Tab-separated table of C-alpha atoms in Angstrom:
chain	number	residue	atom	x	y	z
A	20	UNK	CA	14.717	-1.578	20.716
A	21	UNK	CA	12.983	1.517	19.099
A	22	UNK	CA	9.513	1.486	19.304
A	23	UNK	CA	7.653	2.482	16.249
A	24	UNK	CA	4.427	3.402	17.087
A	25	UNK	CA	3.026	6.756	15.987
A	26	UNK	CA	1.014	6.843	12.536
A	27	UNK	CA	1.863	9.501	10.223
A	28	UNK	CA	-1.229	11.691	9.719
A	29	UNK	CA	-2.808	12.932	6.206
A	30	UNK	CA	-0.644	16.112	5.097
A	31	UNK	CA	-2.089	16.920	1.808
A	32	UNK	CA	-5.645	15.696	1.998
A	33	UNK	CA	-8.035	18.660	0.263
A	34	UNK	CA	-4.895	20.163	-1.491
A	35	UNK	CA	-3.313	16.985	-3.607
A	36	UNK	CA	-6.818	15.366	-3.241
A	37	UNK	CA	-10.063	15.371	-1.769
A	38	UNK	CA	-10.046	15.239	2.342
A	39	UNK	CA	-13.789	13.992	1.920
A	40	UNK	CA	-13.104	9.905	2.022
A	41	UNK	CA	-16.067	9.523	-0.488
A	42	UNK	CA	-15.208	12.284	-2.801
A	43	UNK	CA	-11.704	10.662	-2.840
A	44	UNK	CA	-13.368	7.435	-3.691
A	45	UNK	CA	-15.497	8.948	-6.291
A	46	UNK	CA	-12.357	10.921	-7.669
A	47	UNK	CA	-10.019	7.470	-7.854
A	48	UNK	CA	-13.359	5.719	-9.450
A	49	UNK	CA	-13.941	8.388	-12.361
A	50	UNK	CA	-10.092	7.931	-12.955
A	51	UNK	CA	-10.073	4.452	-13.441
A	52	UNK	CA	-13.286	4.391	-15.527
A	53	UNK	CA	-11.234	6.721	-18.633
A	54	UNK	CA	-8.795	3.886	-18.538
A	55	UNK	CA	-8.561	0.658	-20.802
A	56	UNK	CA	-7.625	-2.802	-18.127
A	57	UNK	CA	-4.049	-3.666	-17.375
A	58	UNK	CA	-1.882	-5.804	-19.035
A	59	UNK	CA	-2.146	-9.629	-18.649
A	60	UNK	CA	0.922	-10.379	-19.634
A	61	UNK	CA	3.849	-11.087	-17.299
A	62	UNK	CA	3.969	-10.513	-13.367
A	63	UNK	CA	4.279	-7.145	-12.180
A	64	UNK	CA	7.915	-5.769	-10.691
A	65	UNK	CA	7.626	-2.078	-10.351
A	66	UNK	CA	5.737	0.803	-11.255
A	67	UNK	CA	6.406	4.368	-12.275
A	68	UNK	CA	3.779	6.737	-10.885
A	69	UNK	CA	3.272	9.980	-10.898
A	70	UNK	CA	3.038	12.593	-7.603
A	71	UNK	CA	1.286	15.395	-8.297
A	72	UNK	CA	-2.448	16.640	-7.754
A	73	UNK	CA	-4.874	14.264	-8.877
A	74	UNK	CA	-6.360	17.101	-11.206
A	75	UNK	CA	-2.968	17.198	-13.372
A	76	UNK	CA	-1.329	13.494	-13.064
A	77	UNK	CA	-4.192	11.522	-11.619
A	78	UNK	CA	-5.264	9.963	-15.052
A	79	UNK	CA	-1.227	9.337	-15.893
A	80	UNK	CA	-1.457	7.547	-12.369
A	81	UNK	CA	-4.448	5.379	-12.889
A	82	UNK	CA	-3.251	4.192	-16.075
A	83	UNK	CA	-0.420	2.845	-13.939
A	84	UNK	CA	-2.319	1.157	-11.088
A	85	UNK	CA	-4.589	-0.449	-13.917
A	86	UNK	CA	-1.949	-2.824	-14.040
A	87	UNK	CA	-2.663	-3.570	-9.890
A	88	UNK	CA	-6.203	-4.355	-10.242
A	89	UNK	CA	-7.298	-7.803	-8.770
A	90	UNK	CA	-3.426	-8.110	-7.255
A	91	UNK	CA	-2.495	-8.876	-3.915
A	92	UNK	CA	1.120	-7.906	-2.626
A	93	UNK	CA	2.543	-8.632	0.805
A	94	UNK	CA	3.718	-5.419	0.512
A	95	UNK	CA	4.313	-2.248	-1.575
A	96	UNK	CA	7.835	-0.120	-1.382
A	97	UNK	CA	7.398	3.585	-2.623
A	98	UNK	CA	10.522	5.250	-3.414
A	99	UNK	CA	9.968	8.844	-3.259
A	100	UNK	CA	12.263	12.248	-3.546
A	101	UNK	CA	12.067	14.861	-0.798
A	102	UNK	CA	10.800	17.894	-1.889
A	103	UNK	CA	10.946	19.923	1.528
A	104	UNK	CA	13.697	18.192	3.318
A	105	UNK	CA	16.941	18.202	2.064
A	106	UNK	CA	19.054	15.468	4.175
A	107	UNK	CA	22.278	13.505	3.591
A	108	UNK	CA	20.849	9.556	2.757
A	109	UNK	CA	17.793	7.733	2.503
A	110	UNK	CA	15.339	8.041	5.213
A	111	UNK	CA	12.787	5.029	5.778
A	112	UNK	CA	9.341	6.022	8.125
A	113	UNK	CA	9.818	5.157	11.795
A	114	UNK	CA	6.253	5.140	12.844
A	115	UNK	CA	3.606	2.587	12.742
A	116	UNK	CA	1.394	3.795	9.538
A	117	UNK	CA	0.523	6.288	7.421
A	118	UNK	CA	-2.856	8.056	7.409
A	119	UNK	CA	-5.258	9.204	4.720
A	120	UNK	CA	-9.175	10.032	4.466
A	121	UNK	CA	-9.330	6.351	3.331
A	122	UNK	CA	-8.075	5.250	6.416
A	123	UNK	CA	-4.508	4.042	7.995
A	124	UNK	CA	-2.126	1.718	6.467
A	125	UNK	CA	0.779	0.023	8.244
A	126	UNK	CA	4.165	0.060	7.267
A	127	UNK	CA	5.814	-2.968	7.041
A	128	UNK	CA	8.436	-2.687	9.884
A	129	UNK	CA	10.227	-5.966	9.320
A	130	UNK	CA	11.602	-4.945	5.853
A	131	UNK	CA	12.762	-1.847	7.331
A	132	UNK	CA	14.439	-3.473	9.682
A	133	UNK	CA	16.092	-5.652	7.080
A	134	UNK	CA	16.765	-2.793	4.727
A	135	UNK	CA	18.331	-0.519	7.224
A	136	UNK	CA	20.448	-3.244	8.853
A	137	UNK	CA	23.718	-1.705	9.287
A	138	UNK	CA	23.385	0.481	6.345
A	139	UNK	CA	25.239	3.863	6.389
A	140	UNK	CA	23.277	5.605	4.637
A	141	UNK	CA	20.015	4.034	5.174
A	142	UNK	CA	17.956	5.121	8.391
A	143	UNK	CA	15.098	4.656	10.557
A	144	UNK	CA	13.233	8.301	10.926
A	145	UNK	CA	11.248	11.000	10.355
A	146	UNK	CA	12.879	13.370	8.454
A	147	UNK	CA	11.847	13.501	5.218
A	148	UNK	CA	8.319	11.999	6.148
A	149	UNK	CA	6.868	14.721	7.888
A	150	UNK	CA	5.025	17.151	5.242
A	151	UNK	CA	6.340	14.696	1.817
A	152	UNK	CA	3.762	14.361	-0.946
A	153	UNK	CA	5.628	11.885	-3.140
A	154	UNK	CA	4.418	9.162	-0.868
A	155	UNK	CA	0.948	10.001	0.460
A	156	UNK	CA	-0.406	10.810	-3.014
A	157	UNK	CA	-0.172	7.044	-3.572
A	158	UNK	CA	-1.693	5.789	-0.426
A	159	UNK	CA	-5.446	6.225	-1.525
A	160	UNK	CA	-4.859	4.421	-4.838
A	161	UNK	CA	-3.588	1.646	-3.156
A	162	UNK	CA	-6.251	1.387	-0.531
A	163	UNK	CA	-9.049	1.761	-3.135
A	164	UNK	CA	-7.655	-1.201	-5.133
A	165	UNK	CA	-7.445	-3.453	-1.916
A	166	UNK	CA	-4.176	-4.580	-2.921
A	167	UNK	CA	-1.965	-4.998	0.192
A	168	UNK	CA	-2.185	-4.635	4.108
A	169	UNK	CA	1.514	-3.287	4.409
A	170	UNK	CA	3.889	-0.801	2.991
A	171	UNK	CA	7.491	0.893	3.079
A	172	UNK	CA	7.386	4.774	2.551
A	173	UNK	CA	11.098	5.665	1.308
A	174	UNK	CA	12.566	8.782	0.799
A	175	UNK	CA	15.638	10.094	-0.837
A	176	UNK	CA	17.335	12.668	0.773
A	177	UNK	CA	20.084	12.774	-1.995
A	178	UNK	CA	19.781	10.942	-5.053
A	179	UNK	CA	23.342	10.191	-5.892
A	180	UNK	CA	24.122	7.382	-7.972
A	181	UNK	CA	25.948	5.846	-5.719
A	182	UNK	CA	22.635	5.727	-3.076
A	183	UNK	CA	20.874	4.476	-5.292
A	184	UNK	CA	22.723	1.218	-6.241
A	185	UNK	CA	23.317	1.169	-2.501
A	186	UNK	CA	19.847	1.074	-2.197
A	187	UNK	CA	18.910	-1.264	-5.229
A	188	UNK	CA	21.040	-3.478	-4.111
A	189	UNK	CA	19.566	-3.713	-0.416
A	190	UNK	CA	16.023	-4.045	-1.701
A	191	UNK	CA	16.931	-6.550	-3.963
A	192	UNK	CA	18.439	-8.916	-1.527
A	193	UNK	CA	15.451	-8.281	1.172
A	194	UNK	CA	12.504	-8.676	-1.160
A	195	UNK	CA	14.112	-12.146	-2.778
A	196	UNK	CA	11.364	-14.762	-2.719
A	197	UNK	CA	8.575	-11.454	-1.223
A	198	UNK	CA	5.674	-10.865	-3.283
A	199	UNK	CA	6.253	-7.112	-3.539
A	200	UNK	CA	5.854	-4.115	-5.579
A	201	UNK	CA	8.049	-1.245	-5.998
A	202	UNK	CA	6.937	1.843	-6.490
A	203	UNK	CA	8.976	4.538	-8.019
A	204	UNK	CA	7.242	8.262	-7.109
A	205	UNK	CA	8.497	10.812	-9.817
A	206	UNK	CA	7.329	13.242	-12.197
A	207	UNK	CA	9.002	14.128	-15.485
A	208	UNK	CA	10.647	17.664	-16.199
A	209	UNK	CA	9.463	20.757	-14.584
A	210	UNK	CA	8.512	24.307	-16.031
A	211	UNK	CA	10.269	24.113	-19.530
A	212	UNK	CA	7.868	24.933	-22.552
A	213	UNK	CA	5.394	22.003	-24.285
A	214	UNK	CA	7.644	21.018	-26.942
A	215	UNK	CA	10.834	21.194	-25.137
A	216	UNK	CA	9.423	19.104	-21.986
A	217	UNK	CA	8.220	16.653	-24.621
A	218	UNK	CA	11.558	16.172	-25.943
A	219	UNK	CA	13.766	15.740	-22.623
A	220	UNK	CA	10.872	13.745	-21.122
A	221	UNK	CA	11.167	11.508	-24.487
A	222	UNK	CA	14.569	10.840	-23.462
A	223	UNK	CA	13.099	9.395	-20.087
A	224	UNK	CA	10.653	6.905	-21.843
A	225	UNK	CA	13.074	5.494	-24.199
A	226	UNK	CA	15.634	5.194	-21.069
A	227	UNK	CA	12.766	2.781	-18.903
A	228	UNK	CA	11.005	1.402	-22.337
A	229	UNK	CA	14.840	0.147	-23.178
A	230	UNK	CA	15.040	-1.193	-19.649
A	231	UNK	CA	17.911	0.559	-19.247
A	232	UNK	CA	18.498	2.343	-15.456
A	233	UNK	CA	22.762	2.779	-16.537
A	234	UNK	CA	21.870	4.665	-19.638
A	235	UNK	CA	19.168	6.835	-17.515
A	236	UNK	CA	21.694	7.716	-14.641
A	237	UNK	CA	23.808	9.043	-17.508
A	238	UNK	CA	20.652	10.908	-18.724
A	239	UNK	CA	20.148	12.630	-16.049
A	240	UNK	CA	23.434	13.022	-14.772
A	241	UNK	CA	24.056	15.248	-17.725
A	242	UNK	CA	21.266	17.176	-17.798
A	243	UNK	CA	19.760	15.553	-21.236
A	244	UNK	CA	17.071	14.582	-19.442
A	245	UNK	CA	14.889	15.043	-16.375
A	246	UNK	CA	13.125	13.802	-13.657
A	247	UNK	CA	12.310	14.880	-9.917
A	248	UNK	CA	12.417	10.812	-9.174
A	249	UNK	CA	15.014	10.411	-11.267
A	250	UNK	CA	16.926	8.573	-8.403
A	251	UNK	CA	13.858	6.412	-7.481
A	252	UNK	CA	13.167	5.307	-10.949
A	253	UNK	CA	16.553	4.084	-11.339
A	254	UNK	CA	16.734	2.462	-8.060
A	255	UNK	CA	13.179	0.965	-8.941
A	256	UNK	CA	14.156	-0.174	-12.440
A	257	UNK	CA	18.161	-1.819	-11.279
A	258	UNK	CA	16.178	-3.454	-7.962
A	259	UNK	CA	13.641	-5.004	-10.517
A	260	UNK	CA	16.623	-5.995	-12.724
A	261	UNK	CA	18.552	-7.827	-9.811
A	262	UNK	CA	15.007	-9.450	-8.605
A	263	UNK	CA	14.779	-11.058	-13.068
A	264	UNK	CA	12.536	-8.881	-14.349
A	265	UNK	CA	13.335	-8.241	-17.963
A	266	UNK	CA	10.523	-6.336	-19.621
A	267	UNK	CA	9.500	-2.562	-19.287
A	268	UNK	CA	6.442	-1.096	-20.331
A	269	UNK	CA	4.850	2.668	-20.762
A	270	UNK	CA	1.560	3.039	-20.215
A	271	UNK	CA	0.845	7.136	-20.508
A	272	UNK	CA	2.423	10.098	-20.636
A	273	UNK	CA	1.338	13.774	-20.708
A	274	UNK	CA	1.985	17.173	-19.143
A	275	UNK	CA	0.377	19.968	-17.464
A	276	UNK	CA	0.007	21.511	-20.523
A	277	UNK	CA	-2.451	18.579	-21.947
A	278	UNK	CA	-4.288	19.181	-18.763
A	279	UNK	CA	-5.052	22.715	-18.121
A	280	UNK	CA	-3.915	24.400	-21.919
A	281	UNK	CA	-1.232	26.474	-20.705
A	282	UNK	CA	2.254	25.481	-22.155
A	283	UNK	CA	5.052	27.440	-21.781
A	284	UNK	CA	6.360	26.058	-18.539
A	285	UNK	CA	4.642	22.852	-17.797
A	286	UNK	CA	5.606	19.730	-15.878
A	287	UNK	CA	5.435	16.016	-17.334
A	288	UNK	CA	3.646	13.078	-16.192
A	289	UNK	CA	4.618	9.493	-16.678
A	290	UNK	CA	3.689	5.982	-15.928
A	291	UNK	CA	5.624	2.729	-16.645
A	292	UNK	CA	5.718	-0.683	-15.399
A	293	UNK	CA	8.506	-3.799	-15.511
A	294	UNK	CA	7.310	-7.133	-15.628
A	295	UNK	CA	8.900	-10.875	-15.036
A	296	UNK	CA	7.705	-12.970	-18.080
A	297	UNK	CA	7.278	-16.776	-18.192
């Protein structure tokens, strides 16, 4: 049996955000004070966050984990792309834990060893973990909000459609009956002007506010829209649909250019959520 026993250290600490554990407190803390309090309505499913620096898409993220305040979660999946690594698959973390300034937090090997099974294109490893973003930029928001001991860093090596049903499909059948949050780790388009990252990111929203993870594989598919997570959000949104829930919501969305004034090649910033209602 492989042992998995070597934690993951911090790679972007004092570039994504602070490597100082109390500035990074302070940092998640003024975040969540320009935000109004989650939703009461419905359980939480899933999440669309944001992966970038903290300075651009940390507000668009804490309007998102808003809706995690006072939870508790037995575990949290984050479904990232791979921005340095390109691999053939979906690649699952085969150490112990993940490290930040905050601290370490384990990931949950027992649903990785349910979701990789004898999956083909589903693995145990490193690659793809090693200098990733997508996930880590999470981590600290999590562990200021308390809200779970365990989690499953997942990255997409290739976002094909047909992975990502793959995938839905497994993490639907292993988090049955698991009180567990998914996590889909994606920004919008990338480098296209104000108004014309507005309207393809538009086509995003409407694609998750209508629920609808077919219509947004076709989306992207065909270039009408875009997403660097694109895979993960669909995977996110159909696992959520298999597990009954049946309501999506959008919380925020801006771009670079809202943050720093510079708009003719910007990159957008969402965050959505999906919710099982009574």
């Amino acid at each position: 049996m492989k042992s998995y026993s070597h934690p993951r250290e911090a790679a972007v600490a004092g570039m994504f955000y602070p490597r100082s554990a109390h500035e990074l407190k302070e940092n998640i803390k003024q975040l969540f004070s320009q935000v109004p309090p989650g939703s009461s309505k419905g359980r939480l499913c899933g999440l669309v966050i944001p992966h970038a620096g903290y300075m651009y898409s940390g507000l668009t993220a804490a309007y998102g984990y808003s809706q995690v305040a006072k939870m508790r979660f037995d575990a949290v999946i984050i479904i990232s792309p791979s921005h340095r690594e390109y691999f053939d698959g979906i690649s699952i973390y085969d150490g112990s834990a993940y490290q930040t300034p905050l601290g370490t937090i384990q990931v949950d090997a027992q649903i990785r060893d349910l979701l990789v099974g004898n999956q083909k294109h589903i693995s145990a490893d490193i690659v793809g973990h090693r200098e990733e973003h997508a996930v880590e930029v999470h981590l600290p928001f999590l562990q200021y909000l308390q809200c779970t001991e365990k989690f499953l860093p997942v990255v997409m090596g290739d976002q094909r459609s047909e992975y990502c049903a793959a995938l839905a499909m497994q993490l639907a059948d292993v988090l049955h009956n698991r009180n567990c949050l998914i996590i889909a780790s994606s920004d919008l388009s990338h480098y296209h002007s104000y108004d014309e990252a507005n309207a393809l990111d538009q086509v995003t929203i409407d694609d998750i506010a209508e629920f609808d993870f077919a219509k947004l594989t076709k989306d992207l598919e065909s270039g009408r829209t875009e997403a660097c997570g694109g895979g993960p959000i669909t995977v996110m949104l159909q696992t959520a649909r298999l597990l009954g829930a049946t309501e999506a919501r959008i919380f925020h969305h801006c771009n670079s250019g809202d943050i720093t004034g510079e708009r003719d090649a910007v990159v957008g910033y969402l965050s959505a959520g999906v919710f099982f209602l009574p």
